[in-house]
Short mmCIF file of C-alpha atoms in Angstrom, two decimals:
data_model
loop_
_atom_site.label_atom_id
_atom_site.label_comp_id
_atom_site.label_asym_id
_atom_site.label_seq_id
_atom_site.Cartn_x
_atom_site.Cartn_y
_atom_site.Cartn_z
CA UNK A 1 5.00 3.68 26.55
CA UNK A 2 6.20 6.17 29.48
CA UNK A 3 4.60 9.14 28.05
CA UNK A 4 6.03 11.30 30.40
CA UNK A 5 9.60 10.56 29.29
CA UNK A 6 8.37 10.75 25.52
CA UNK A 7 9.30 7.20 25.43
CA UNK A 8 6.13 6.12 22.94
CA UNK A 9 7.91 3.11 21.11
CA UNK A 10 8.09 -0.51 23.09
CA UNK A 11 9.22 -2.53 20.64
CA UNK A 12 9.39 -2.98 16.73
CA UNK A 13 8.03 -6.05 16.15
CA UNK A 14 8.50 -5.71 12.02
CA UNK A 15 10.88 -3.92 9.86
CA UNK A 16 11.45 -4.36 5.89
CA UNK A 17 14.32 -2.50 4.67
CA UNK A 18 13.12 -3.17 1.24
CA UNK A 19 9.20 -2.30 1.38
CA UNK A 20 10.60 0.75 3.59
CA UNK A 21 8.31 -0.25 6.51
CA UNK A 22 7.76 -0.85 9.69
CA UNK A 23 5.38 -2.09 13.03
CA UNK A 24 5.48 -1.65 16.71
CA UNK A 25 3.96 -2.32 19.61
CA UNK A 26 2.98 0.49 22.17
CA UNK A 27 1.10 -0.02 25.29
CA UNK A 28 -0.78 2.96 26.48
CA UNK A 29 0.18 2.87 30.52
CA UNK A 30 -3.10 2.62 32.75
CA UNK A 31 -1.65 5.35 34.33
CA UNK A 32 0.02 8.66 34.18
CA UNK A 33 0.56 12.05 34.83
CA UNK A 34 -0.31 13.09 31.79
CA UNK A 35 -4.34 11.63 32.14
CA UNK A 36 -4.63 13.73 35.35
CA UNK A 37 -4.71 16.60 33.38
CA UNK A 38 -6.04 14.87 30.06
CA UNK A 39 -8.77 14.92 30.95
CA UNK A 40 -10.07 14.87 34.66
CA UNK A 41 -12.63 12.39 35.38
CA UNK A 42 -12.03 11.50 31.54
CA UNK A 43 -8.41 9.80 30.60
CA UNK A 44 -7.29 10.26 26.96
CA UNK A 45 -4.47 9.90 25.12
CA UNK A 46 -3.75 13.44 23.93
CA UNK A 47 -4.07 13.51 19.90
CA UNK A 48 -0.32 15.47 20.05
CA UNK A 49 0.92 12.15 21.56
CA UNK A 50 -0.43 9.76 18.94
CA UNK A 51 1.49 12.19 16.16
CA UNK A 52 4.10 12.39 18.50
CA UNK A 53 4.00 8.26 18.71
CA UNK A 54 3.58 7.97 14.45
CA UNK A 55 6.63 10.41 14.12
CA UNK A 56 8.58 8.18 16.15
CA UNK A 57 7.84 4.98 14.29
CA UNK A 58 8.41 6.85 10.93
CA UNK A 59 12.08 8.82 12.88
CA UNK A 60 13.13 4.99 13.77
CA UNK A 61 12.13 3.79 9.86
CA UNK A 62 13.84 6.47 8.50
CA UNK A 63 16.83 6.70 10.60
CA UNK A 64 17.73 3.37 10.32
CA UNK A 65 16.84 2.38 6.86
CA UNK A 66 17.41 5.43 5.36
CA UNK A 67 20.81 6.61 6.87
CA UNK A 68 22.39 3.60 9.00
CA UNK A 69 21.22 6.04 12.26
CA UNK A 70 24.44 8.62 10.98
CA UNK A 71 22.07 11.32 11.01
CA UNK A 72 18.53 12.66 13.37
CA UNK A 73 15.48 12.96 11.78
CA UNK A 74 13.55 16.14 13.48
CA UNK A 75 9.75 16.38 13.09
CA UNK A 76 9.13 19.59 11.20
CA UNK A 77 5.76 18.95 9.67
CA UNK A 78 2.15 17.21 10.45
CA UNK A 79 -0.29 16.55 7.64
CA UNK A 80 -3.55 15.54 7.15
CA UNK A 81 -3.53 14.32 10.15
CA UNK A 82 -6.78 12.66 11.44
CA UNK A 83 -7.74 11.13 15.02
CA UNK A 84 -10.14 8.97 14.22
CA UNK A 85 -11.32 7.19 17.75
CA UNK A 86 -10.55 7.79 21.02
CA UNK A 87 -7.58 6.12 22.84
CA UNK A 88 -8.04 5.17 26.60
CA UNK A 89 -5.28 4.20 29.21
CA UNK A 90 -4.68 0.35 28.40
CA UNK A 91 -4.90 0.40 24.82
CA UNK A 92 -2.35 -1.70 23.25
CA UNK A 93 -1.74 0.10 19.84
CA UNK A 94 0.38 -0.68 16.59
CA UNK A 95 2.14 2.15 15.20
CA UNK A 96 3.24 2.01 11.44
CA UNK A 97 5.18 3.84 8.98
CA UNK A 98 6.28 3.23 5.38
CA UNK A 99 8.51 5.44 3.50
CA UNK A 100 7.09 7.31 0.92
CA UNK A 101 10.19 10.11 0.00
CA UNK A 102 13.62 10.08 0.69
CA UNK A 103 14.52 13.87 -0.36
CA UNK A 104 17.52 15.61 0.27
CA UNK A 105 18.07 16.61 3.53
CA UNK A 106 14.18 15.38 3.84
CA UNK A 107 12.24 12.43 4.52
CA UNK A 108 8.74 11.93 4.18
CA UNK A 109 6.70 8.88 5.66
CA UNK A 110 2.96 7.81 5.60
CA UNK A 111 1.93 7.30 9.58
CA UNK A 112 -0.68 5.11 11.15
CA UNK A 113 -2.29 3.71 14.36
CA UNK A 114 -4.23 1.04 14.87
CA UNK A 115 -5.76 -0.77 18.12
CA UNK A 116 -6.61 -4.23 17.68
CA UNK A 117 -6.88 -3.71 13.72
CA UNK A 118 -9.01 -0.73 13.87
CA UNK A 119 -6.91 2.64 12.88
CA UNK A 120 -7.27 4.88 15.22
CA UNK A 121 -4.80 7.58 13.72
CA UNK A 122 -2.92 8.74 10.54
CA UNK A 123 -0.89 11.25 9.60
CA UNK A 124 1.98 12.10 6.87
CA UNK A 125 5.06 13.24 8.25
CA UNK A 126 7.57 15.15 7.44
CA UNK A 127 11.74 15.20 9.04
CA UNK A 128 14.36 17.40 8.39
CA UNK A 129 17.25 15.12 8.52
CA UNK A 130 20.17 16.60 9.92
CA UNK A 131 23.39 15.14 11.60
CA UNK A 132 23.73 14.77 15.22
CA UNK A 133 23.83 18.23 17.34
CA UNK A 134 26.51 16.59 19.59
CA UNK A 135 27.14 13.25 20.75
CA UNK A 136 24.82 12.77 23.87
CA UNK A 137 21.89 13.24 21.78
CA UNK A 138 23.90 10.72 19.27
CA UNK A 139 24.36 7.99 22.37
CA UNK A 140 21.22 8.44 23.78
CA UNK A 141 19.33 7.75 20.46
CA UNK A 142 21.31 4.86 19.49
CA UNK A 143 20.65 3.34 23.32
CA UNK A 144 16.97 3.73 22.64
CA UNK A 145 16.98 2.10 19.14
CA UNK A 146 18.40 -0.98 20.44
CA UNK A 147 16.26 -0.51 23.33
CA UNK A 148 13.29 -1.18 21.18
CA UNK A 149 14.93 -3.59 18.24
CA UNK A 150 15.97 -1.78 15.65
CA UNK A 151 18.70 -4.27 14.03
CA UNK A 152 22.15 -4.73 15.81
CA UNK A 153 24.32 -4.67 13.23
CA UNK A 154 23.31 -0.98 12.28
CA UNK A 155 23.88 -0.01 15.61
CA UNK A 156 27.19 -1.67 15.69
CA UNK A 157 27.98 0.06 12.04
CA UNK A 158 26.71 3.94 13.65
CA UNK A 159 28.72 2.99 16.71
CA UNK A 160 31.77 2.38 15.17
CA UNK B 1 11.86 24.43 -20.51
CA UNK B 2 8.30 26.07 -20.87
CA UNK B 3 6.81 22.63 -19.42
CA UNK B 4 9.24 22.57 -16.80
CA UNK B 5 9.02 26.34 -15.34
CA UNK B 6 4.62 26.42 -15.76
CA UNK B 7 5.06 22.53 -13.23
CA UNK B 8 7.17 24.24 -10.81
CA UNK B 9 5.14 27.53 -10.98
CA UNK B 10 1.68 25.79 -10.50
CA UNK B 11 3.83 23.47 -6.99
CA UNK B 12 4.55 26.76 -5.84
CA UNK B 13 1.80 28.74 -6.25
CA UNK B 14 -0.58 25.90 -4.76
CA UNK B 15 2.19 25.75 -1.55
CA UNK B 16 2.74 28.13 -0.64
CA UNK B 17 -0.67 30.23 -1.41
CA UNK B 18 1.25 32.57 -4.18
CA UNK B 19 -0.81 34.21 -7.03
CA UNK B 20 0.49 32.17 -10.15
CA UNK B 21 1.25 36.25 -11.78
CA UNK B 22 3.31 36.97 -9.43
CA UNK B 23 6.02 33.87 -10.45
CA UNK B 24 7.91 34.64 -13.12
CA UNK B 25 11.01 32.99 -14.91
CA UNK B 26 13.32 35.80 -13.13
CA UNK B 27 11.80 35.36 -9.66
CA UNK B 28 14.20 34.26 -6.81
CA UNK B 29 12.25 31.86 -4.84
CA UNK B 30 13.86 32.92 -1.08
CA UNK B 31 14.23 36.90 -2.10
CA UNK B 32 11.58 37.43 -4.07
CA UNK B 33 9.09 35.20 -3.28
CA UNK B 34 9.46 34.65 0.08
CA UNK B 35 9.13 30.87 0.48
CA UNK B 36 10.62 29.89 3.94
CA UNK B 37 12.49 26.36 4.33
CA UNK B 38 9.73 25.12 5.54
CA UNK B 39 7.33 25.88 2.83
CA UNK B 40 10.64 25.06 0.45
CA UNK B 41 10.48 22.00 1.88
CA UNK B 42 6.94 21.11 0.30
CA UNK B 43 7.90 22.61 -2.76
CA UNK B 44 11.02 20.25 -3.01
CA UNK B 45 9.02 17.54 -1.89
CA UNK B 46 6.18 18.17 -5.13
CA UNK B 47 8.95 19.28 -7.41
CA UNK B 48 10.30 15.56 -6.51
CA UNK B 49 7.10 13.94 -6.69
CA UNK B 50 6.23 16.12 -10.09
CA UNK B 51 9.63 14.89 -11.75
CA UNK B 52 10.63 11.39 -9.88
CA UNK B 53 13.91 13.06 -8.85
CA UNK B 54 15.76 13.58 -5.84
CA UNK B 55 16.76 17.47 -6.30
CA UNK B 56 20.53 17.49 -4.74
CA UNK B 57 19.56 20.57 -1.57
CA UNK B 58 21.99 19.80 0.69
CA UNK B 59 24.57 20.11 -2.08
CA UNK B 60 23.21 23.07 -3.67
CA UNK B 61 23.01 24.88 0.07
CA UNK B 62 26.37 23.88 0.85
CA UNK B 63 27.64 25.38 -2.82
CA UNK B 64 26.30 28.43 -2.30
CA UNK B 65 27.23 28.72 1.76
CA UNK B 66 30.65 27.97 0.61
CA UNK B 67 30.26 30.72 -2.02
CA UNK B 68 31.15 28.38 -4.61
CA UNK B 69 28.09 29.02 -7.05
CA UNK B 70 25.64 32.08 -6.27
CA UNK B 71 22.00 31.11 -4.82
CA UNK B 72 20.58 32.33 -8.70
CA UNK B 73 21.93 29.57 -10.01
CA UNK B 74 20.25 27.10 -8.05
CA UNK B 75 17.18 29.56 -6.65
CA UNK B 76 16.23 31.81 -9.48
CA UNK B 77 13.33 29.72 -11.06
CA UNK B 78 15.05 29.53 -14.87
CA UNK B 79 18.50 27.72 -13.06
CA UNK B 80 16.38 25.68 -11.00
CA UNK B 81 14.22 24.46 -13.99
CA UNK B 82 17.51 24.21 -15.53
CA UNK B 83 18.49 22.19 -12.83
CA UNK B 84 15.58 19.78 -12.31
CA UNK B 85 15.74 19.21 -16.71
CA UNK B 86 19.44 17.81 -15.90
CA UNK B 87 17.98 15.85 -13.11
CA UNK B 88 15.30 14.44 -15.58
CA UNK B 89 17.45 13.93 -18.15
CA UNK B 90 20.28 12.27 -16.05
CA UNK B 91 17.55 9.67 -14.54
CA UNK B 92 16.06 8.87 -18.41
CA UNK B 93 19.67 7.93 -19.50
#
């Protein structure tokens, strides 16, 4: 993870088109800007980053497997969203997501992280889906998905 | 039709924190109710759940930003519980 850059996805380590899931890895950094300020004297991960991590796994899931990474999918809601331990610089976490709606112009996933097996975090979250704003955004997105394993041949399809 | 309208009137008076009395058959969910797109969105989302559909929106926004069909049709509660009994009915044959 470089939270920093927003980067909270290392790697997907498990994707099922057909079950609509997927797993990744994400190593909280030992250190960071961020845990100077959250808090002094008392690094956490900030609860806003652990949604922020879940909507990511869920944005990849739905991207890919729902629309071949043609379209974004923008985090417009948060529910029931729970933080259930606290998360310390270190922590190697596994984010998941499965699929539970694919609306129109919508997508809604079931979020969770866990830290060696325990969850930590859940949420349900909910993307507009919407096409590309302009093609930086576009490159820059597909960069990142192969960055962290999301399956060549999609990429090559969106690229194409 | 009855079954249809009293589903979609409970989703959106639980939503989106509406007094059930207030939603009526002629009421136009954007004008006169004043559901934003976000709150639409969980409304389309239990309406979907409620019916195991997948109601068309980006097809019935783009009709009616084209002009092509007027927002009652698709936004006025009878068209859209007109709507979502196609949708069943299209699914069930």
């Amino acid at each position: 993870m470089r939270l920093e850059y927003f980067q909270m996805i290392d790697r997907v380590e498990a994707l099922d088109a057909e079950a609509r899931t997927l797993r990744a890895a994400c190593a909280v950094p030992e250190e960071s800007p961020i845990f100077e300020g959250h808090f002094p004297g008392y690094p956490i991960m900030p609860g806003v980053l652990l949604i922020e991590t879940m909507a990511q796994a869920g944005g990849w899931l739905v991207m890919g497997v729902l629309h071949r990474f043609s379209h974004m999918a923008f985090l417009v809601q948060a529910r029931e969203a729970k933080l259930r331990s606290f998360v310390t610089p270190g922590a190697a976490l596994t984010a998941e997501a499965r699929i539970l709606h694919d609306g129109s112009g919508y997508a809604v996933i079931a979020g969770a992280i866990r830290e060696g097996g325990k969850r930590v975090a859940e949420a349900e979250i909910i993307y507009r889906i919407l096409p590309f704003p302009n093609e930086t955004l576009r490159a820059r997105m597909l960069e990142t998905a192969r960055r962290v394993g999301m399956p060549a041949e999609w990429l090559e399809q969106a690229a194409s | 039709m009855s079954t249809t309208f009293e589903t979609v009137a409970g989703i959106i008076a639980e939503t989106c924190d509406i007094p059930r009395e207030k939603i009526t058959p002629e009421s136009h969910v954007i004008n006169d109710l004043g559901i934003d797109s976000l709150d639409f969105l969980d409304v389309a989302f239990a309406i979907d759940k409620a019916f195991g559909i997948k109601m068309p929106l980006e097809q019935w926004t783009q009709e009616v930003n084209e002009g092509s069909v007027s927002s009652d049709q698709y936004f006025v509660l009878t068209g859209l519980c007109a709507n979502i009994d196609k949708l069943v009915a299209a699914k069930a044959a």
